[in-house]
Structures are given as structure tokens and as C-alpha cells.
XYZ file of C-alpha atoms in Angstrom:
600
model
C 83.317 79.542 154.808
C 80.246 77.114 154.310
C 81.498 74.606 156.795
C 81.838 77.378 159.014
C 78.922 79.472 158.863
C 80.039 82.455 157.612
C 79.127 82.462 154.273
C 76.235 84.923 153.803
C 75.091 83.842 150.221
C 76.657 83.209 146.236
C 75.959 85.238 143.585
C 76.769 84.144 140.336
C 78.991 86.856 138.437
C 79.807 87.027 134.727
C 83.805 87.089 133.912
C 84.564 89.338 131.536
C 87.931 87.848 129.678
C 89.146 89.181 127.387
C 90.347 87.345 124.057
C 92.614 88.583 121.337
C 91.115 89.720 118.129
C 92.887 87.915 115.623
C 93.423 84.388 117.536
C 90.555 83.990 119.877
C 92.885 83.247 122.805
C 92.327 84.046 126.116
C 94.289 87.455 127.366
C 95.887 86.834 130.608
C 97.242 89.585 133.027
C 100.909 88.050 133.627
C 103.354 90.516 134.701
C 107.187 89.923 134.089
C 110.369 91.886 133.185
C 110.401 94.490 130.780
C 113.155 96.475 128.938
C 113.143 99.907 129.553
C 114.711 102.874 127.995
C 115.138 106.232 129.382
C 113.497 108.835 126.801
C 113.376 111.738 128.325
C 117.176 111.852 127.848
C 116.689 110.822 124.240
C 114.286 113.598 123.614
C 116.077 116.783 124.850
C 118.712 116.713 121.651
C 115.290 116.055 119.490
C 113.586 118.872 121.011
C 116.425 121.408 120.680
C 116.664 120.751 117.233
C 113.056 121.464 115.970
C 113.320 124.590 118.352
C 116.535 125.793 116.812
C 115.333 125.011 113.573
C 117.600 122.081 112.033
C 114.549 119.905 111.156
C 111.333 121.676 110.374
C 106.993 120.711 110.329
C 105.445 121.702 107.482
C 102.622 122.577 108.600
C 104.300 124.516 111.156
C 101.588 123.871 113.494
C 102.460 120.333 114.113
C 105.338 121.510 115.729
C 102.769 121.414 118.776
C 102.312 118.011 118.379
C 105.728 116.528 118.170
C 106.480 119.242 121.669
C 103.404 117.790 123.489
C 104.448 114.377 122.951
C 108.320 115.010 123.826
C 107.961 117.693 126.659
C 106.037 115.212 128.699
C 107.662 111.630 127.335
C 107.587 108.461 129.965
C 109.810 105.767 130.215
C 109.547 103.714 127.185
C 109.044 100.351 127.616
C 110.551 98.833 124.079
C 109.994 94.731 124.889
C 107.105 92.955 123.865
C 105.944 89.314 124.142
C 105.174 88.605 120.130
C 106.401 86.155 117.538
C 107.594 88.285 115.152
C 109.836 90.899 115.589
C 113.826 91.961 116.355
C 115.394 89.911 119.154
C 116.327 91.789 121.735
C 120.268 91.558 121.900
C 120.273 90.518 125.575
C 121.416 87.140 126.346
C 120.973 85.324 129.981
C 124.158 83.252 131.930
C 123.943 80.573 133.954
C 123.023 83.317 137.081
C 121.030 85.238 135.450
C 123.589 87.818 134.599
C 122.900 90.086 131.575
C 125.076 90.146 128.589
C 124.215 93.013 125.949
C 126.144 92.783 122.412
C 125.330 93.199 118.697
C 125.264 89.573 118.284
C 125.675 86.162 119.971
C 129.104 86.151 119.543
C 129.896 89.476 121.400
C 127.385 88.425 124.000
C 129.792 84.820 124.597
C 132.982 86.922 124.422
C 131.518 88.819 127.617
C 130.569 85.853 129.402
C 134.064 83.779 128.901
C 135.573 87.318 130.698
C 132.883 87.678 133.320
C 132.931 83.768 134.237
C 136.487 82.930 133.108
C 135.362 79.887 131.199
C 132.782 79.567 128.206
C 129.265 78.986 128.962
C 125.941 78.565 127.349
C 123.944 81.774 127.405
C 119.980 81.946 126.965
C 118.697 85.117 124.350
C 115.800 86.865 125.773
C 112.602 85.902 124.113
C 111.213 89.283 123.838
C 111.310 91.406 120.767
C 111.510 95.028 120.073
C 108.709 97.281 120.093
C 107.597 97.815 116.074
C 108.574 101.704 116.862
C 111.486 101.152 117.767
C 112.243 98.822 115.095
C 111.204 101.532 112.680
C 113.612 104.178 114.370
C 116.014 102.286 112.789
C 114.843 102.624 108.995
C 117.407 105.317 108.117
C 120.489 103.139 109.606
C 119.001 99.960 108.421
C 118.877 101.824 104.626
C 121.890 103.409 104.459
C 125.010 101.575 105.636
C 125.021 102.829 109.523
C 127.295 101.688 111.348
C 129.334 103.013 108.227
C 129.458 106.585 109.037
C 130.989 107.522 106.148
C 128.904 105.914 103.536
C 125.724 107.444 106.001
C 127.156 111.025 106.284
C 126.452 111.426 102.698
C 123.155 110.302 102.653
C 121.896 111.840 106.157
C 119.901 114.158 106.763
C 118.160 113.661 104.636
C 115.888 116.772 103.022
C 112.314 115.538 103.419
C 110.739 112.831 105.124
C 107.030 112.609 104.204
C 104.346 111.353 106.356
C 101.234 111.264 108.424
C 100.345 113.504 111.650
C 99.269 110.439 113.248
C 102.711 108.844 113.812
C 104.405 112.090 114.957
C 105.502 110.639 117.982
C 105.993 106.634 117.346
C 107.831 107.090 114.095
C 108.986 110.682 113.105
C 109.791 111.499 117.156
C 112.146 107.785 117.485
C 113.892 108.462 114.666
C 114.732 111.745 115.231
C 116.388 110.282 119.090
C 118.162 107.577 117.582
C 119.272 109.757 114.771
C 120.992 112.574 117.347
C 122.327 109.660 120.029
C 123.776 107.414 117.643
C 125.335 109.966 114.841
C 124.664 113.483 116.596
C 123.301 114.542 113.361
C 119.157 114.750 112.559
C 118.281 112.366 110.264
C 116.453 114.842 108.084
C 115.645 118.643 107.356
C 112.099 118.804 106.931
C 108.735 116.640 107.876
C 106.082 117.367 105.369
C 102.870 116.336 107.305
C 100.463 114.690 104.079
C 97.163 114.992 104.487
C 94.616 111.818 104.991
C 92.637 110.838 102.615
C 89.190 110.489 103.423
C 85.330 109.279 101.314
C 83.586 112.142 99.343
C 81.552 113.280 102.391
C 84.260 113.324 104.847
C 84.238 110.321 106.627
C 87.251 108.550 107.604
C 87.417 105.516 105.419
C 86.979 102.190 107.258
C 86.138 98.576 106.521
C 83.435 98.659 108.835
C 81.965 101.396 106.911
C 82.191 100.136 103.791
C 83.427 103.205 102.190
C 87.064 102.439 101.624
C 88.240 103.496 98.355
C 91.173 101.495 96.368
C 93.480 103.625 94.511
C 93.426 100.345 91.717
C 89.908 100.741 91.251
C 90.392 104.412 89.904
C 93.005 103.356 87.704
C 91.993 99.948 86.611
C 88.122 100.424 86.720
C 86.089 98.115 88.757
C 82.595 97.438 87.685
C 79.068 97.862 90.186
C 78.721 93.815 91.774
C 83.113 93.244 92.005
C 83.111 96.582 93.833
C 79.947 95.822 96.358
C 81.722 92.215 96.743
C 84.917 93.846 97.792
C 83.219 96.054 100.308
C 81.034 93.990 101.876
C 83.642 90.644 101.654
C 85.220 91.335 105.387
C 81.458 92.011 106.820
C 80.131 89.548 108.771
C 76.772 91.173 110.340
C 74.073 90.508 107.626
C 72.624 94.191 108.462
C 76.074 95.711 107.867
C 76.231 93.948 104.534
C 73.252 95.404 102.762
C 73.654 98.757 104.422
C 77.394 98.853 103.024
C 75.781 97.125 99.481
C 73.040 99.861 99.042
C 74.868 102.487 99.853
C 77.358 101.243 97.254
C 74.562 101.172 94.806
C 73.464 104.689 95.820
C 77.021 106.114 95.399
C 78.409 104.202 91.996
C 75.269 103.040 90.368
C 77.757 102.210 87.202
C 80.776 101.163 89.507
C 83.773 103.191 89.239
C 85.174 103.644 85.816
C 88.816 103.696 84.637
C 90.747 106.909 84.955
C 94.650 106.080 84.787
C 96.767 106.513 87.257
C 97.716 109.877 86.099
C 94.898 111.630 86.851
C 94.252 109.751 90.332
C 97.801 111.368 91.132
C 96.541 115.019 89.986
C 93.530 114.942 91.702
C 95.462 114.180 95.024
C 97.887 116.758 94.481
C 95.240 119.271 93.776
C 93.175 118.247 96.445
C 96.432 118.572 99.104
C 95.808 121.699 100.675
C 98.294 122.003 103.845
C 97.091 120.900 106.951
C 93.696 119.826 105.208
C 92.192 116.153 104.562
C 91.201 115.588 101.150
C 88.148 114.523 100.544
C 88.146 111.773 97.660
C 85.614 112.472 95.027
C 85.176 110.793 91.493
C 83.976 113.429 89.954
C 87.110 115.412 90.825
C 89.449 112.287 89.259
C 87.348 112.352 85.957
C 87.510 116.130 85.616
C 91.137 115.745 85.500
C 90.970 112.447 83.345
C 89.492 114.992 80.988
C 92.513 117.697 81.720
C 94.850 114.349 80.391
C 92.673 114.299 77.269
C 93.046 117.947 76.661
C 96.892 118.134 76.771
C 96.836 114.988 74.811
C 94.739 116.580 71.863
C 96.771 119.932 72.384
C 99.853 118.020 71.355
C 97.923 115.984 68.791
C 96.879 119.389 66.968
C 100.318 120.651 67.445
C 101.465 117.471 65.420
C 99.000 117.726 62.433
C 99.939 121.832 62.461
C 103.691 121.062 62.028
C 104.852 122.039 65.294
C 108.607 120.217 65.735
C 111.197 121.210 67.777
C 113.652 123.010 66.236
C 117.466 122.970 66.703
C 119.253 126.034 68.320
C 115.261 127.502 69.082
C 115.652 130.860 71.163
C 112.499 132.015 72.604
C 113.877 135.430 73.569
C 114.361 135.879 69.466
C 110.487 135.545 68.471
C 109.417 138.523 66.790
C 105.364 137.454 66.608
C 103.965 139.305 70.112
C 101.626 136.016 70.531
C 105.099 133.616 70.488
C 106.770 136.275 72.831
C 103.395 136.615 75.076
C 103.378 132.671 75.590
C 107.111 132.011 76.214
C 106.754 134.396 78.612
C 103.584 133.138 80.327
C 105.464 129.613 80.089
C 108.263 130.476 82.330
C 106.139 132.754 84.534
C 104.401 129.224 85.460
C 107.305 127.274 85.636
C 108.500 129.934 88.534
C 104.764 129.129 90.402
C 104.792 126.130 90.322
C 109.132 125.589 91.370
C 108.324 128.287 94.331
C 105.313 125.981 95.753
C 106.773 122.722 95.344
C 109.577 123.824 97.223
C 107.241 125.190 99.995
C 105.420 122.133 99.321
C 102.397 123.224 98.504
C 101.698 120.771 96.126
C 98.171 121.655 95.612
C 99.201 125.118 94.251
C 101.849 123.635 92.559
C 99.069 121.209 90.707
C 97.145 124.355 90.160
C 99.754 126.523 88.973
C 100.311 123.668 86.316
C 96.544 123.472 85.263
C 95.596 126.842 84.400
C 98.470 127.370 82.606
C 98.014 123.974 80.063
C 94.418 124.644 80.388
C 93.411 128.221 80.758
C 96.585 129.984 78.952
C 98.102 127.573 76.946
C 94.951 125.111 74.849
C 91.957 127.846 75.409
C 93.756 130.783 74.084
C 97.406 130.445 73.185
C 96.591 127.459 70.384
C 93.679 129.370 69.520
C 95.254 132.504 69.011
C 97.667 130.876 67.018
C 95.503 129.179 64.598
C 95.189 131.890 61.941
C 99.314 132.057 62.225
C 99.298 127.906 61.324
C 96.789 127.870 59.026
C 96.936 131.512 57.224
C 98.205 133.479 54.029
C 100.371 132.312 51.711
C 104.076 134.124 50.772
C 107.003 134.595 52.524
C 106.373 136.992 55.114
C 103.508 134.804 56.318
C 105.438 131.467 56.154
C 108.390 132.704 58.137
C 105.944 133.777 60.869
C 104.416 130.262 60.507
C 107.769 128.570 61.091
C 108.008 131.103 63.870
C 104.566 129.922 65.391
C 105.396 126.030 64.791
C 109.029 126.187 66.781
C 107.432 128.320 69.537
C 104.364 125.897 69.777
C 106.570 123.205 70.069
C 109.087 124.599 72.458
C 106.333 125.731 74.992
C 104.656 122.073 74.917
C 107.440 120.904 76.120
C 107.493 123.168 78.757
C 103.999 122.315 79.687
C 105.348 118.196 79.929
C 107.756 119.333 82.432
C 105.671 121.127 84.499
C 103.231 118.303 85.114
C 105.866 115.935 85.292
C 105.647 115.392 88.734
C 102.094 114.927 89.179
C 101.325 113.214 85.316
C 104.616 110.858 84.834
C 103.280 108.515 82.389
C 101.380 110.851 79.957
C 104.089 113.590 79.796
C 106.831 110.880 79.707
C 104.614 108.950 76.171
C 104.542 112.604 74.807
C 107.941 113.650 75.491
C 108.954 110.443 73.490
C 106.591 110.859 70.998
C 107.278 114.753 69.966
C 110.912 113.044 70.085
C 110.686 111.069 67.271
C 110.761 114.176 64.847
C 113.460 117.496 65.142
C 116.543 117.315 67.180
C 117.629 114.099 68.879
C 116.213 114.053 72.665
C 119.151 114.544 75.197
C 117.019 112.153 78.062
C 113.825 110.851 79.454
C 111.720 113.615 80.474
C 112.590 111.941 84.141
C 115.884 113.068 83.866
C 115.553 116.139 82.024
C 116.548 119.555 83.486
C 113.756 122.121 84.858
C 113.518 125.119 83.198
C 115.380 128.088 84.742
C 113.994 131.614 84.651
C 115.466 133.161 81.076
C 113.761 136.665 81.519
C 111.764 136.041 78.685
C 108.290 137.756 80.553
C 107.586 140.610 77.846
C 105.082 143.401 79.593
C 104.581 145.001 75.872
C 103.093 141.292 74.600
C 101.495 140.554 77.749
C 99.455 144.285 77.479
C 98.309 143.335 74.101
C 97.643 139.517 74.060
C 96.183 139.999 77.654
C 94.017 143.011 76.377
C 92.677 140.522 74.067
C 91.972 137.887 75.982
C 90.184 139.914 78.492
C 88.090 141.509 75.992
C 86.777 137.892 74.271
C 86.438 136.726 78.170
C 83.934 139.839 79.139
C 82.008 139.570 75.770
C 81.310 135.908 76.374
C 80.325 136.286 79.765
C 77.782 139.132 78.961
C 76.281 137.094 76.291
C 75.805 134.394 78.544
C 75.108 136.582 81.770
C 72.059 138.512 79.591
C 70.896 135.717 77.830
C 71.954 136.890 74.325
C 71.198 134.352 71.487
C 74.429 131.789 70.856
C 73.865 131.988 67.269
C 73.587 136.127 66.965
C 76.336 138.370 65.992
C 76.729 141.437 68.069
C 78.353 144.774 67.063
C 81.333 145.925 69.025
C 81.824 149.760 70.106
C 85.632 150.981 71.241
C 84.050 153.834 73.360
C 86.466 157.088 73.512
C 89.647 155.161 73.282
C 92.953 156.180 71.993
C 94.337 155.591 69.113
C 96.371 152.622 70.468
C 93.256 150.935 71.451
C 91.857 151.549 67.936
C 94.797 149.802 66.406
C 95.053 147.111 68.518
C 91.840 146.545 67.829
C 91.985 146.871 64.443
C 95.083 144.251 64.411
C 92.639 141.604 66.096
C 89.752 142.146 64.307
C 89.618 138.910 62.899
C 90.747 137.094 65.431
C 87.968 138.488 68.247
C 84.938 138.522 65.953
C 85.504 134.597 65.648
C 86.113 133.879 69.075
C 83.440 136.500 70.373
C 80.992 136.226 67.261
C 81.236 139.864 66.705
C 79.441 141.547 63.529
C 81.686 144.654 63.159
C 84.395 146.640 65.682
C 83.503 150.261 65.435
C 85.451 153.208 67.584
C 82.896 155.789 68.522
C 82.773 158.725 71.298
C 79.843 157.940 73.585
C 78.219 154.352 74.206
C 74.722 154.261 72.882
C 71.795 153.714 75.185
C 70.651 150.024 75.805
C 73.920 148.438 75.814
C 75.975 146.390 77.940
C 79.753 148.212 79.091
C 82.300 145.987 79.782
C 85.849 148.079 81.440
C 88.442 146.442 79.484
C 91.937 146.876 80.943
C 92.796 150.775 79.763
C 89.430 150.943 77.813
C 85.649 150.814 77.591
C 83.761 148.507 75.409
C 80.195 148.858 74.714
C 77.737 145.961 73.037
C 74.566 147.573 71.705
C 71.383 144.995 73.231
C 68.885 146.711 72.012
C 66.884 144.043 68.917
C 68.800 141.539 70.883
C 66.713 140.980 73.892
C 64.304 142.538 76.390
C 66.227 144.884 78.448
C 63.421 145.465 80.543
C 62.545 141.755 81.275
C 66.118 141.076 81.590
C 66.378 143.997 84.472
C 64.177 142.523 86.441
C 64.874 138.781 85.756
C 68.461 139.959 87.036
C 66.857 142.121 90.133
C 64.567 139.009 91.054
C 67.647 136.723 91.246
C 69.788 139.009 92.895
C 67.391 139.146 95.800
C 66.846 135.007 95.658
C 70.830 135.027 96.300
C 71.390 137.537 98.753
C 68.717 135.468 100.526
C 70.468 132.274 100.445
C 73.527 133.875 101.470
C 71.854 135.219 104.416
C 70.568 132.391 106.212
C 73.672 130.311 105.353
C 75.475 133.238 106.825
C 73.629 133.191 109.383
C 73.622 129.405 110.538
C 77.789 130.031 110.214
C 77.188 132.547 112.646
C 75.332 130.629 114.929
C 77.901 129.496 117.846
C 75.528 126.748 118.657
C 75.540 125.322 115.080
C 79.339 125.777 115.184
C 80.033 124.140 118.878
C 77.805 121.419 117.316
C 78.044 120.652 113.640
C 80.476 117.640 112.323
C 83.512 119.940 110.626
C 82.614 118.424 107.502
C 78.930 119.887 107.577
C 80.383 123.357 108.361
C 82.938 123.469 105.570
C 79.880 122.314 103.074
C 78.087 125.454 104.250
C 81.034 127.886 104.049
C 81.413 126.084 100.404
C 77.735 127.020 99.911
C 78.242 130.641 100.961
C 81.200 131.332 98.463
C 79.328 129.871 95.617
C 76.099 131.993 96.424
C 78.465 135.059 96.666
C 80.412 134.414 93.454
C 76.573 133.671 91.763
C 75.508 137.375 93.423
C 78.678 139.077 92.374
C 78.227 137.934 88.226
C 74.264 139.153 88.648
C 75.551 142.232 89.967
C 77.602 142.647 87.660
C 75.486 141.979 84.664
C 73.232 144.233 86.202
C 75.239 147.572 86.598
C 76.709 146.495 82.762
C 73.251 147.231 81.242
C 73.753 150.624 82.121
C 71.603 153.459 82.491
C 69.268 153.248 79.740
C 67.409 149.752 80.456
């Protein structure tokens, strides 16, 4: 062009090449053959079966997914140019003419027909796509192309995964499954949730705010866990960013939990269709739910509590042993029903506030003046009683958090072995408990009566600031005689656990006290001496009106399509976690306030 003239001028331009991220080589454009397969006829039998129903998303709303993917599916081109990898079973003649087989031998069997002679073939250097590779897991685990040996195994009932491989994993398999046995290769995909920091954020190395299940179970100290996160950083800023906010986040590092209560806190935390957000305050609140079964069994042990042979819990005569067999298998139910819906996280819960909230803070404590009471027959039989029943419902408790608490339940399933009856298994292997009809309404009305009347006398002592160490009088306002015996019956029992001064039945509730609705009666605690009912009024009115002014303008922002349309998700569900709490905080000052009645 120079030596001709027609070169108008040069620029100088700046190649962009790309290089590969893990070799540093130069990426070339090179186009060549490719192995195709047709999957738009491998995804009608997959579609048809989620819409019929033979293999099922739970959440159902990833059904959408796996149809968006799969209603509009391209060619898929399965070869690729790597080192690593499945062979692709195609081997080249002399020609160029293809020979497919399962191995090199089939492959030289068709060539000495096609030819007439033997011949050396070529394999093609390509490998299979990784996804298609992986379509293969449930053949490649269980004996295909035995179909025998498979047919028992497959489907399968669950497959458990992420929403982000929908359509390279959980899609592939489902094609090869139908074209190569006609059968799905499993019933239902449970969709898991991903796990993400304490604010939200997906974790990344970049970030700095990955999270090692090891380090919650092991225990990793302040400078090993700032070296691990800021070890793959190579941009100076991005290591002292990642290292302070390290610093700001685990000032102490992280400490050691088990992996027990790492486990719980993910099944609690695994709402449906929800990330969970990974917290370490959430792990050691459960570390402490660990310790609290694990001195529940250790008071059970110094109390005498063994398993007896031949125990029948539908043959307790003591109305706390029948209320608490009864609550036992009630749990068992919740927690069997949402495991099989996989709800794991109501499963988890189902499981807490039974050990926790029915079982150590009231059944154990209810049963302490049965352990440790009168002497002489009468008492000791209901002793024995308590100790079998104690015992039996423990172990219910082990096998409810089995699944989420393996090690701990399995150490005190062997442990509360060693003494009574022989152990039939490992608590692994042991059966679940099947309903029994052991739910008794007549203990539940009376244990439950009690409970809720310790639960409302706390709360008003600590809603209307009534001195811990002070013993209030209790008035049974215009009750029945049923109430008054009842009562009567747990006399000792709720002025421990309330710190009660006297139970009294009377007709009217005096003025200046706090009424509490208790199930089918009224309860009245006399204030008056106690503290300033006048003071307390308006403390009470004062922070009524601070809350339903916090709960306005977070209402408000929530209703703000603006904020909504702009707001990270993560920022919105903080704020609709702020409004709940400010509404549960002005429901209890309500509350308090209406209980003081109209005399203050």
C-alpha cells in the first residue's frame, strides 16, 4: 500500500489477547470439529416427568427454573479441548471414517467389517464436557449397564443440591436417566440453600469473608485466621482491607464449637428457598443447647434415672410422667412430618424447644421434688416412677436430634447404656419412635396450667420491674373449685419457681395489682408496697410511644417503593427483622400495661 500510494496513515492499536487464568497462555480463536448432541430430544421425557409429577422441586418454585432451561435447550456441544477428562469413544480410520464403541476394541471390530482387513484407528483427542461426565454419576455408582443390580437402587428418593446447577447437573442426569433406563433417576430434588457471611454477602476469596466449616469446629485463633484469608491476595490494598475487617469481625478469632452444633445451626438456619446467613453467635448459642442436654442427662444420672426393662409409658400414674411422655411423642410427630417435607429448619426447631423449652426448663424441674422428696413407700414408688420415665423420655430426646447432633446423642446413648437393660444398637441404627397415643389432654390441662401460670408471673415481675429478691402474694380470683385444688396441689412447686409468698383464692382482685388470664382462670398479684404504680404507668406509656415510633418509620421506609426497587435484599430483610422485634417489644409493654389494671 506504501509502495503504492495508497496508504493514508498507521495508527498504532493495542491487541487485546486474551490469556488463560490459571496458565498465562495465550487464548487463540481456532475453530475445529465439535461433538454435538441433540437435547431437545433428550429433554421432552425430562420435562414430562417433572410435569406429571414422577420427580419433584422442593421448593416447588424451582420447577421454573429447571422448565426455563429445558423448554428453550440448544444443541449441546459435549467436546472440549482439555487434558483431563473422559475420552470421547470415537476413534478415526485411515479415511477419516468414524467408529463409535464402548471401547477400543469394539471400535477395531467395526473397522475390520467396514474395511475388510484390520487397521490402525486414531481416538479423538477431545474429552467430554464435565456435565456430561457428571450425568453419569448414578450409572457410574451403581452397576449400570447392570440393570438389574441398578433397578433396585434407582430412583432414587432424594437427590440434594444447589439451585445453581439445575440445569448442568440435576437437568443431564435426569436425560440420561430416561434415554438410557426409561426410568428417572430419582423422586425428589431438595434445592439446599447457600450459605452465605453474617451480613449477607456471598462468600468469596476476593472478599475475604469465606468461612471454613473446620474453623467452627476446630477453633482457629485471630493471626492463623487473617493469614488464611488474606494468603490467596495479591493486591497489598486488598490485604489489609480483608485483615482489618477480620480484626473488626473476630477480634478473638473464632473459637471451637464442635461439629455438632455447626450442623444445628445450619439446619436451623435452612429455611426453604432462603440463604442462610452464617453467624457465630448463632453456632455458640447452640454450642450452649449441646451443653444443656449434656447436663440434663448428667442430672438425670446423679438422680438415678436408668432405663428400666419392660418400661410402659402409657402405665405412669404421676400426671407430670404422663404429661411428658406425651409431649415427647407429640415432638417426635413434628419433627418426622417436617423432615419428610424437608423442612429441616422446623424439624431442628421442633427438636429444640422440646429438649430445651419442655423437657430441661420445666419437665426436670417439675420433677425435682418427685427425685429428691419424702420418704416411705408411696413416695418411693412414685420416685421409681419419675426415674424410669426420666430416663425413657431422654432417650427420646437423643433420637430426635440424632440427625442434626450425631456425635453427642450417639456418646450419650452409649453412656446411659452402660447401666439398665442391654442396648439393642447404636443410636444410628436404632428405630424412630412411632406414635403410641400416649398424648393425655387431662395431664396436659394441668401440667400446662402450671406452666403457664409460673411463665406469666415471671414475665410480670420482669415486665413491671418487681424486685428479684421479693416474694409476691398470689390471688386465684373467682375460680372454681378445680382451680383451687390444682392450685393447692402445686403450691409448693409454683411458689419456688415463681417466688410466691402465699396462694390465696378470693372473689374480686384487689386494686393495684397486676391480672394475668391464666388458661380457664384469673390470677391477680397485689403491687401495691412493691413498686410505684404510678411511675411505672407512665414509664410503660413513655416507652410504648418510643416503640410505636420506631415501628413507624421502619414501616414506613418498607413501604417506600423507592427504598424497595433500590435496597440490597439483605438491607430490607434487616429492616423487616427490625419491625417484628419493635412489634413483639410494643406488644409485652402493652401488655404489662393493660395488666396493671384499673386502679394504677
Amino acid at each position: 500500500l506504501e509502495e503504492g500510494g495508497a496508504l493514508s496513515h498507521v495508527e498504532d492499536h493495542a491487541l487485546a489477547v486474551p490469556h488463560g487464568d490459571r496458565s498465562g497462555a495465550v487464548i487463540e480463536p481456532w475453530l475445529t470439529d465439535q461433538w454435538y448432541v441433540d437435547a431437545a430430544r433428550l429433554a421432552g421425557p425430562a420435562l414430562d416427568a417433572v410435569r406429571a409429577g414422577r420427580t419433584r422441586f422442593v421448593p416447588s418454585q424451582y420447577e421454573k427454573t429447571f422448565f426455563a432451561w429445558l423448554d428453550d435447550i440448544q444443541p449441546w456441544c459435549i467436546s472440549r479441548q482439555l487434558w483431563w477428562g473422559h475420552r470421547i469413544p470415537a476413534w478415526y480410520g485411515p479415511d477419516g471414517a468414524i467408529f463409535v464403541a464402548e471401547d477400543e476394541a469394539g471400535a477395531l471390530r467395526q473397522a475390520c467389517e467396514h474395511y475388510g482387513r484390520a487397521v490402525d484407528l486414531a481416538q479423538d483427542e477431545d474429552v467430554l464436557d464435565t456435565w456430561f461426565s457428571s450425568a453419569l454419576w448414578p450409572f457410574s455408582t451403581l452397576g449400570w449397564p447392570d440393570a438389574g443390580w441398578l433397578s433396585q437402587r434407582c430412583p432414587n428418593d432424594a437427590l440434594v443440591t444447589g439451585f445453581d446447577i439445575i440445569f448442568f447437573w440435576v437437568a443431564r442426569m435426569m436425560m440420561m436417566g430416561l434415554h438410557l433406563t426409561g426410568e428417572v433417576p430419582f423422586r425428589d430434588v431438595y434445592m439446599h440453600a447457600l450459605v452465605r457471611d453474617e451480613r449477607g454477602a456471598k462468600m468469596s476469596k476476593s472478599l475475604g469473608n469465606v468461612l471454613d466449616p473446620l474453623d467452627f469446629i476446630d477453633g482457629i485463633g485471630l493471626d492463623a485466621l487473617v493469614a488464611k484469608r488474606t494468603g490467596s491476595l495479591t493486591d497489598r490494598k486488598d490485604v489489609a482491607r480483608v485483615a482489618q475487617a477480620t480484626k473488626r469481625d473476630y477480634p478473638a478469632g473464632i473459637d471451637r464449637f464442635g461439629a455438632d452444633a455447626l450442623r444445628f445451626t445450619l439446619a436451623v438456619l435452612a429455611v426453604q428457598g432462603r440463604d442462610v446467613k452464617m453467624a457465630v453467635g448463632r453456632v455458640d448459642g447452640y454450642r450452649s443447647f449441646a451443653t444443656k442436654l449434656w447436663n440434663a442427662s448428667r442430672f438425670a444420672e446423679i438422680n438415678g434415672c436408668v432405663r428400666v426393662a419392660g418400661y410402659a409409658p402409657r402405665e405412669a400414674r404421676e400426671v407430670l410422667n404422663r404429661w411428658i411422655v406425651g409431649e415427647a411423642e407429640r415432638a417426635a410427630s413434628a419433627v418426622a412430618t417436617a423432615i419428610e417435607a424437608y423442612r429441616f429448619n422446623e424439624a431442628a426447631d421442633a427438636a429444640y424447644r422440646f429438649v430445651w423449652g419442655v423437657l430441661c426448663d420445666w419437665s426436670l424441674e417439675l420433677a425435682k421434688p418427685l427425685l429428691q422428696g419424702a420418704e416411705g413407700q408411696e413416695a418411693e414408688d412414685r420416685r421409681d416412677e419419675t426415674r424410669a420415665t426420666v430416663a425413657h423420655v431422654l432417650d427420646e430426646a437423643y433420637r430426635l436430634l440424632h440427625p442434626f447432633m450425631p456425635f453427642l446423642t450417639e456418646e450419650l446413648w452409649t453412656i446411659k447404656g452402660r447401666e439398665g437393660p442391654p442396648r439393642a444398637s447404636l443410636l444410628a441404627l436404632a428405630s424412630w419412635s412411632e406414635p403410641a397415643g400416649l398424648r393425655d389432654d387431662e395431664a396436659e390441662r394441668e401440667v400446662g396450667w402450671v406452666i403457664d401460670l409460673v411463665s406469666a408471673v415471671r414475665s410480670v415481675r420482669t415486665e413491671m420491674n418487681v424486685p428479684a429478691g421479693s416474694q409476691v402474694p398470689l390471688l386465684v380470683v373467682g375460680s372454681d373449685r378445680a382451680v383451687a385444688e390444682r392450685a393447692a396441689r402445686w403450691g409448693d412447686t409454683l411458689k419456688r419457681m415463681a417466688r410466691l409468698a402465699s396462694i390465696e383464692a378470693v372473689a374480686e382482685a384487689p386494686r393495684l395489682s397486676a391480672q394475668l388470664p391464666v388458661r380457664d382462670s384469673l390470677i391477680a398479684l397485689p403491687l401495691e408496697g412493691l413498686i410505684d404504680v404510678a411511675a411505672e404507668r407512665a414509664r410503660l406509656i413513655k416507652d410504648i410511644a418510643k416503640q410505636r415510633g420506631e415501628a413507624g418509620k421502619i414501616g414506613a421506609k418498607l413501604g417506600n417503593a423507592d427504598f424497595l426497587a433500590r435496597a440490597k435484599p439483605e438491607v430490607v430483610e434487616e429492616q423487616q427483622e427490625r419491625l417484628r422485634e419493635t412489634q413483639e417489644r410494643l406488644g409485652r409493654l402493652e401488655l404489662a400495661l393493660s395488666r396493671l389494671g384499673d386502679g394504677g
